[in-house]
mmCIF file of C-alpha atoms and ligand atoms in Angstrom:
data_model
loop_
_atom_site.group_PDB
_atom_site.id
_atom_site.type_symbol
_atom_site.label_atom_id
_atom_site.label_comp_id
_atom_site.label_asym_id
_atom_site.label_seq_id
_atom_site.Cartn_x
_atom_site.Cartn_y
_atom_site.Cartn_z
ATOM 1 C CA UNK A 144 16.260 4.759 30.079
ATOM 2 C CA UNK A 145 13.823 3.017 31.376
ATOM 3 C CA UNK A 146 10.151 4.180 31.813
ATOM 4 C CA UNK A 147 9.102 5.608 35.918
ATOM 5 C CA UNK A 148 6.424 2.529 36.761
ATOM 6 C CA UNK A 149 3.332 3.413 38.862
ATOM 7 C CA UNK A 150 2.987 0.754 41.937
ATOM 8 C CA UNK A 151 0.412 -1.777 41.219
ATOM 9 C CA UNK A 152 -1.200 -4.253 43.619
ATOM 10 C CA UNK A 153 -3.601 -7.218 41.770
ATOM 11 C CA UNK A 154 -5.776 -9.034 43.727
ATOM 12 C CA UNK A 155 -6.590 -12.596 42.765
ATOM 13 C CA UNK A 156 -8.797 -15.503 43.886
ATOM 14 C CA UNK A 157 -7.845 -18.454 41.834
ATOM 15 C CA UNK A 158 -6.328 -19.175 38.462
ATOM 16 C CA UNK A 159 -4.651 -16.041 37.753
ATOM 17 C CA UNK A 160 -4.308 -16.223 34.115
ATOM 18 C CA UNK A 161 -5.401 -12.253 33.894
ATOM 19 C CA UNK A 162 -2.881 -11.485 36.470
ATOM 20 C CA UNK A 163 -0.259 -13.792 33.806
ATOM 21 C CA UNK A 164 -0.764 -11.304 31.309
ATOM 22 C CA UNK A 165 0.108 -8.333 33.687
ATOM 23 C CA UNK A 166 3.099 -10.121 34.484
ATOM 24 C CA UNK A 167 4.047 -10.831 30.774
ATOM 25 C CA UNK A 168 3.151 -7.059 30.089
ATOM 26 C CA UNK A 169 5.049 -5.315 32.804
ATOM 27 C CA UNK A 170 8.358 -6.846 32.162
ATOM 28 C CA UNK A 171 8.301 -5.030 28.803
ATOM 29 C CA UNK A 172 10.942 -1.674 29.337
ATOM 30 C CA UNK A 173 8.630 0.501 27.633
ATOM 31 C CA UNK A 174 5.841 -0.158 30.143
ATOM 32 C CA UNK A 175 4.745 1.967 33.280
ATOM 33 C CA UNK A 176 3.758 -0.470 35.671
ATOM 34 C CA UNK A 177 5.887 -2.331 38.309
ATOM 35 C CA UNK A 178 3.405 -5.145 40.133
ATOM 36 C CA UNK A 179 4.666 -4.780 43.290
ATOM 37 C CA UNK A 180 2.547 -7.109 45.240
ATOM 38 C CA UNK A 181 -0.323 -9.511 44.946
ATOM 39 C CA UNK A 182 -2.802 -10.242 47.011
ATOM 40 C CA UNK A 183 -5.343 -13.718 47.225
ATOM 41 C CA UNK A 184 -7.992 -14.198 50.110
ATOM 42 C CA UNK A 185 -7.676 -17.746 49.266
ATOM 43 C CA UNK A 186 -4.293 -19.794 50.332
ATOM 44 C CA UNK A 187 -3.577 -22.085 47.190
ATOM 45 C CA UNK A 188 -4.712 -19.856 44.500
ATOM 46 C CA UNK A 189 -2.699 -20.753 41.427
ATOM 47 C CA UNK A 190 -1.694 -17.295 40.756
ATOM 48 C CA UNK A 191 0.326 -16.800 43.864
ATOM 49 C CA UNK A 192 2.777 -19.803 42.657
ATOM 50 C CA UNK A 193 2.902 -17.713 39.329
ATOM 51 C CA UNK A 194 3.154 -14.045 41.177
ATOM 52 C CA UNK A 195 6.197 -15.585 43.069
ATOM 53 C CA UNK A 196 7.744 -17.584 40.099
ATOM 54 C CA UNK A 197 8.157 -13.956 38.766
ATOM 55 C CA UNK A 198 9.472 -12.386 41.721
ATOM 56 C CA UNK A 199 6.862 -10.379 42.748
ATOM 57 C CA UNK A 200 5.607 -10.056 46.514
ATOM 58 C CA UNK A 201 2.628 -12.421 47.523
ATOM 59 C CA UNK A 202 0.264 -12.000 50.235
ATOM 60 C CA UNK A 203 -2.709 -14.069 51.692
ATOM 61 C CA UNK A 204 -5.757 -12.785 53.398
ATOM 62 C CA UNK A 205 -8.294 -14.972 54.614
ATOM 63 C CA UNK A 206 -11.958 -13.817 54.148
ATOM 64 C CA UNK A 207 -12.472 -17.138 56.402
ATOM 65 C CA UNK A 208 -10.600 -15.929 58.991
ATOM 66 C CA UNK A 209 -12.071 -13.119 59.784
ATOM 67 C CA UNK A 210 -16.273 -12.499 61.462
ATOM 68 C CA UNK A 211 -17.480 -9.815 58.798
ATOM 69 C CA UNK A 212 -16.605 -8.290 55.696
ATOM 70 C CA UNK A 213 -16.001 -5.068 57.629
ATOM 71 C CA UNK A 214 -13.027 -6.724 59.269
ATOM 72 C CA UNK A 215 -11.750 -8.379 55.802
ATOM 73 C CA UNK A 216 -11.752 -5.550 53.640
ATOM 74 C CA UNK A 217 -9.653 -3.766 56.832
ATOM 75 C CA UNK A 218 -7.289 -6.478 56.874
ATOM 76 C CA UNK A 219 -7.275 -6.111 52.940
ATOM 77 C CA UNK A 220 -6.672 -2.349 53.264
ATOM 78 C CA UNK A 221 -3.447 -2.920 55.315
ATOM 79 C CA UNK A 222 -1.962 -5.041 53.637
ATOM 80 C CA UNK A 223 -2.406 -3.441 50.397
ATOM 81 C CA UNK A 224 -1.530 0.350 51.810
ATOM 82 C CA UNK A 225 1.921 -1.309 52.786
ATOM 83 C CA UNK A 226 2.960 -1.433 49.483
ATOM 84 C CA UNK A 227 1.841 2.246 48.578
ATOM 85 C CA UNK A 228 -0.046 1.393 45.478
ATOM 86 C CA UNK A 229 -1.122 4.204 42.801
ATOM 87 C CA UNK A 230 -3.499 1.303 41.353
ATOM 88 C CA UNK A 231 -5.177 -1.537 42.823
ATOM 89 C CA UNK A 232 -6.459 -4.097 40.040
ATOM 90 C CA UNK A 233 -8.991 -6.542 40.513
ATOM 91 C CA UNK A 234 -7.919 -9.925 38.704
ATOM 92 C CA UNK A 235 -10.571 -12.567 39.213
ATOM 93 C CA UNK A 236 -10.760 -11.395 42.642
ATOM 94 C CA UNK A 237 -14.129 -13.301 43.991
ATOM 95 C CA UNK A 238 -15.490 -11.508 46.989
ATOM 96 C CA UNK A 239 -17.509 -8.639 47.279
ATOM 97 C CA UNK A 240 -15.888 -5.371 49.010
ATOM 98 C CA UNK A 241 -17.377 -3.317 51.264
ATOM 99 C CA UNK A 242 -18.731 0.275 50.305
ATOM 100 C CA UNK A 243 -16.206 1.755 52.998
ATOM 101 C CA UNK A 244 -13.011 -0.346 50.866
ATOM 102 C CA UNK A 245 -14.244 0.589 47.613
ATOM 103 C CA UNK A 246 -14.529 4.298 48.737
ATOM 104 C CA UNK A 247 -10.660 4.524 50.074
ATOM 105 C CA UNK A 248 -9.545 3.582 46.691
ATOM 106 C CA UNK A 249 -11.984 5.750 44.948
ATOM 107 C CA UNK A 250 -10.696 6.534 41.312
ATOM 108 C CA UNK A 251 -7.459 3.741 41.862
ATOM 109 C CA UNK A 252 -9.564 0.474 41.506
ATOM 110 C CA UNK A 253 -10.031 -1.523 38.736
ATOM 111 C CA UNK A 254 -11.879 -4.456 38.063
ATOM 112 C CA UNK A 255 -12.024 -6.795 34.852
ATOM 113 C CA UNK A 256 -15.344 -8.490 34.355
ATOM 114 C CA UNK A 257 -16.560 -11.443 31.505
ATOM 115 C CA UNK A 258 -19.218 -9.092 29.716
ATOM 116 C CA UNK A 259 -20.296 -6.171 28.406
ATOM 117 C CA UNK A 260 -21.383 -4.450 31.058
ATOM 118 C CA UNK A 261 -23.795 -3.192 31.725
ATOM 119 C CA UNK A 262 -25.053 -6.351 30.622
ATOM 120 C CA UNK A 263 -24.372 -9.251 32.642
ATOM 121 C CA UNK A 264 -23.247 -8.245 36.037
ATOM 122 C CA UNK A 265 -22.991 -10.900 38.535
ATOM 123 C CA UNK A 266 -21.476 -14.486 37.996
ATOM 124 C CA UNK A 267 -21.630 -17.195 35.081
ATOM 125 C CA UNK A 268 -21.976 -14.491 32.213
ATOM 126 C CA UNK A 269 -20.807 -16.538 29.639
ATOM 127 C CA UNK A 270 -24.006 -19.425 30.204
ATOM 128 C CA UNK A 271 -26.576 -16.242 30.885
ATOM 129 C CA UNK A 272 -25.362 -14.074 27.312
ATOM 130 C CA UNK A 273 -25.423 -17.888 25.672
ATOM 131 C CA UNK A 274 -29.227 -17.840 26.903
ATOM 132 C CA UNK A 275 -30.024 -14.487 26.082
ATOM 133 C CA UNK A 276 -29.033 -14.837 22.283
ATOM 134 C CA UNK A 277 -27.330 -12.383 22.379
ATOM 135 C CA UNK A 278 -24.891 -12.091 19.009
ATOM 136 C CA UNK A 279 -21.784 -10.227 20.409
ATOM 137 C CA UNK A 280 -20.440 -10.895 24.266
ATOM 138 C CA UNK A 281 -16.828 -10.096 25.887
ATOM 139 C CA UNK A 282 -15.402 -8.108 28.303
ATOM 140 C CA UNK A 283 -15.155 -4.879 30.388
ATOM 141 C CA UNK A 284 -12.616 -3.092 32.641
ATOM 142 C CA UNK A 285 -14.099 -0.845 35.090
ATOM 143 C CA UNK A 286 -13.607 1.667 37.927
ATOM 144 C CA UNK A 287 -15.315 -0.178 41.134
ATOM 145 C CA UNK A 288 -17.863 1.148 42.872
ATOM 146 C CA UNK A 289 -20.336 0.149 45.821
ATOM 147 C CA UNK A 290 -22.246 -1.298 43.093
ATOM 148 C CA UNK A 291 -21.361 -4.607 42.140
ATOM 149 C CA UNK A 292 -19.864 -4.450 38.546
ATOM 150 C CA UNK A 293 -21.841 -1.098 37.914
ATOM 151 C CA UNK A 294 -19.157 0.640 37.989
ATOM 152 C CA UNK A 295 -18.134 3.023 34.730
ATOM 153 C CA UNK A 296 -16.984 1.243 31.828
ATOM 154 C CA UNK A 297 -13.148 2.369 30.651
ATOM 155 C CA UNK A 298 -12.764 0.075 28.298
ATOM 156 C CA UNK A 299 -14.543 -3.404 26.149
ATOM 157 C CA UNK A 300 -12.788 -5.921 23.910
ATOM 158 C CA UNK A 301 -15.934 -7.828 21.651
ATOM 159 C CA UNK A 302 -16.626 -11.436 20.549
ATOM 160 C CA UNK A 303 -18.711 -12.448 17.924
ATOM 161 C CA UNK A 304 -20.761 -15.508 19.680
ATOM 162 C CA UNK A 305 -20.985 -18.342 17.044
ATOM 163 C CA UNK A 306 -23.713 -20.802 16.873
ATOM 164 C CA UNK A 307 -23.739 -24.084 18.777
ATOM 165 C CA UNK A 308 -20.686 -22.641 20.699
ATOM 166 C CA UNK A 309 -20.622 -23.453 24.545
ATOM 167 C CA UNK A 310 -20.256 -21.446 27.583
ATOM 168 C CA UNK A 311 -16.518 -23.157 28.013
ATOM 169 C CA UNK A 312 -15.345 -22.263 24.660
ATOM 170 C CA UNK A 313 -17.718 -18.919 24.470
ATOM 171 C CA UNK A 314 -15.603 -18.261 27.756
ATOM 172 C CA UNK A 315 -11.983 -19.331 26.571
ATOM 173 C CA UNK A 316 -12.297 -16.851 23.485
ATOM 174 C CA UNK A 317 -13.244 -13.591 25.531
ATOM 175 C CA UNK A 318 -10.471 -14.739 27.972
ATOM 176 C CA UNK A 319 -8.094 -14.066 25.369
ATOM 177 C CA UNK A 320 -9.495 -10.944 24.541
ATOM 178 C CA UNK A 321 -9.304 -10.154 28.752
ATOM 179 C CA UNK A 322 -5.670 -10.685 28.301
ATOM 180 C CA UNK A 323 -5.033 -8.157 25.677
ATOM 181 C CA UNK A 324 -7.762 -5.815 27.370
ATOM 182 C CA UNK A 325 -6.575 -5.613 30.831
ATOM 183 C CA UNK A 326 -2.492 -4.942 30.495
ATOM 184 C CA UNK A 327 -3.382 -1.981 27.827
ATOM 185 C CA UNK A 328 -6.009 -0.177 30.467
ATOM 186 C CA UNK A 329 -3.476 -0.391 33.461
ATOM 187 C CA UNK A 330 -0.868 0.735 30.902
ATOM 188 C CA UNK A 331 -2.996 3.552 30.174
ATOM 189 C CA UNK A 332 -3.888 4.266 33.605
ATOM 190 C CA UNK A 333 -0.166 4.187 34.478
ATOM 191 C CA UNK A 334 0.711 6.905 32.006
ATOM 192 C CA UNK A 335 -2.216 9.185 33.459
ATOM 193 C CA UNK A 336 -4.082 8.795 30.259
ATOM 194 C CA UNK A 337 -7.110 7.552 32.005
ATOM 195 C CA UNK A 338 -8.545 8.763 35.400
ATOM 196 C CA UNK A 339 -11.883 8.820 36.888
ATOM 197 C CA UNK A 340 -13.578 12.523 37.185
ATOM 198 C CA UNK A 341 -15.401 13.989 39.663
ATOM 199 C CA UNK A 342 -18.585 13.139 38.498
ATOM 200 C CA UNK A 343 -18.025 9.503 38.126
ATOM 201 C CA UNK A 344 -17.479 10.038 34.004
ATOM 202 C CA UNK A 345 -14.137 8.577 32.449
ATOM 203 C CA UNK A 346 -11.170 11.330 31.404
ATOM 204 C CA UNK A 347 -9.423 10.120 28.585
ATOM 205 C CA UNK A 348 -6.605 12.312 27.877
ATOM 206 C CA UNK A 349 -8.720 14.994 29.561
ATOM 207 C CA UNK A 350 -11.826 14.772 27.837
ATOM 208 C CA UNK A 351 -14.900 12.933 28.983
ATOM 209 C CA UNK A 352 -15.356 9.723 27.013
ATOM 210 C CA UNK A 353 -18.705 9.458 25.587
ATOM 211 C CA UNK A 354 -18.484 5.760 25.708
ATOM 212 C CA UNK A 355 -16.412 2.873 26.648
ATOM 213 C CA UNK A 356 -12.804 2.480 24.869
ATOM 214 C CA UNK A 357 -12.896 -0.443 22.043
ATOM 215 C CA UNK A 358 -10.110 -2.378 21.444
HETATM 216 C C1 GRF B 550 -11.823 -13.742 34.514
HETATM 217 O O1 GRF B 550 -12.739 -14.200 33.569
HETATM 218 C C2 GRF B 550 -12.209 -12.361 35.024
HETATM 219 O O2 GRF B 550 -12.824 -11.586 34.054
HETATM 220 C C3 GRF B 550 -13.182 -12.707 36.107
HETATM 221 O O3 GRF B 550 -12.663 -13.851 36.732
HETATM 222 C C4 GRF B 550 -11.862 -14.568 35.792
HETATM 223 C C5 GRF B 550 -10.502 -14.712 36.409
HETATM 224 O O4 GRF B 550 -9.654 -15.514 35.631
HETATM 225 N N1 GRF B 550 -13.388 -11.577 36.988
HETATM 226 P P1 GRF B 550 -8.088 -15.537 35.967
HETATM 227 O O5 GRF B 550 -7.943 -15.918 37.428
HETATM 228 O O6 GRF B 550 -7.515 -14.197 35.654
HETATM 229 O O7 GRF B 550 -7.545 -16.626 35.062
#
């Protein structure tokens, strides 16, 4: 018998490679997540040939179509609320949403980010933790909130940085790490293992994690 699969929509911008692992990981039987749609504000992102190459719904919305964020992230919010998601998952998705967006999918958004947050919000993390010094660097799934990549941690997968390395290969390692880090928190999202709690701590199996989830 096969497993009942929570409705997920990912939202892309570009390459897509995260969203590639989804799609590897949710045509396993044992999993509980069907991708039922996904979603790029920009026209030729890569992903959507890869989305549809696996028979899963595409959509394109525009940010440049459209006068303010406001009247994006509405846009957005139909066309994601037509396909009745229990999870929306934020795969490379490159704009920032509005507080009003983030707040309708309160506790159902997800967002996969290049560091360990809370270091390293913002854009080109791998260059910035290569300039730091710092000695380990990777990645971070997190609930989204108004804040931009603030919000709380689920779960990290860690790189050692080696010396001399670049930001291109520094990046290329924690992307492989983002692959095995992102199917196995909407996986455990999907089975109600992890949820959001009222005050903006993460349940894990009930219980308030005291820290992010290492994998
Ligand atoms: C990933 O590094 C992700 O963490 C960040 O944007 C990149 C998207 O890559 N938010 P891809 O489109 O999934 O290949």
């Amino acid at each position: 018998m096969t497993a009942p699969r929570l409705a997920v929509v990912v939202l892309i911008s570009g390459r897509g490679s995260n969203l590639q692992a989804l799609i590897h990981a949710a045509a396993n039987v044992s999993m509980h997540v069907e991708l039922r749609a996904v979603v790029s504000n920009v026209a030729d992102a890569a992903g959507l040939a890869l989305a549809a190459g696996a028979g899963i719904q595409t959509r394109v919305v525009a940010h440049r179509d459209f006068a303010s964020r406001e009247a994006f992230d509405a846009a957005l919010a139909r066309c994601i609320d037509a396909f009745t998601p229990g999870l929306v998952v934020l795969a490379g998705f490159m704009r920032v949403l509005t507080p009003g967006f983030v707040q309708r999918y309160h506790g159902r958004l997800i967002n996969i980010h290049p560091s360990l947050l809370p270091a390293f919000p913002g854009l080109h993390t791998h260059r910035r933790a290569l300039q730091a010094g710092v000695s380990e660097h990777g990645a971070s799934v997190h609930f989204v909130t108004p804040q931009l990549d603030g919000g709380p941690v689920i779960a990290q997968a860690r790189v050692s940085v080696r010396g001399g390395e670049d930001p291109d290969a520094l990046a290329a390692r924690v992307l492989e790490q983002e692959h095995r880090l992102l199917p196995m928190v909407v996986e455990c999202f999907a089975r109600g293992r992890v949820a959001l709690g009222a005050n903006g701590k993460i349940l894990l199996d009930g219980q308030v994690l005291s820290a992010p989830l290492r994998i």
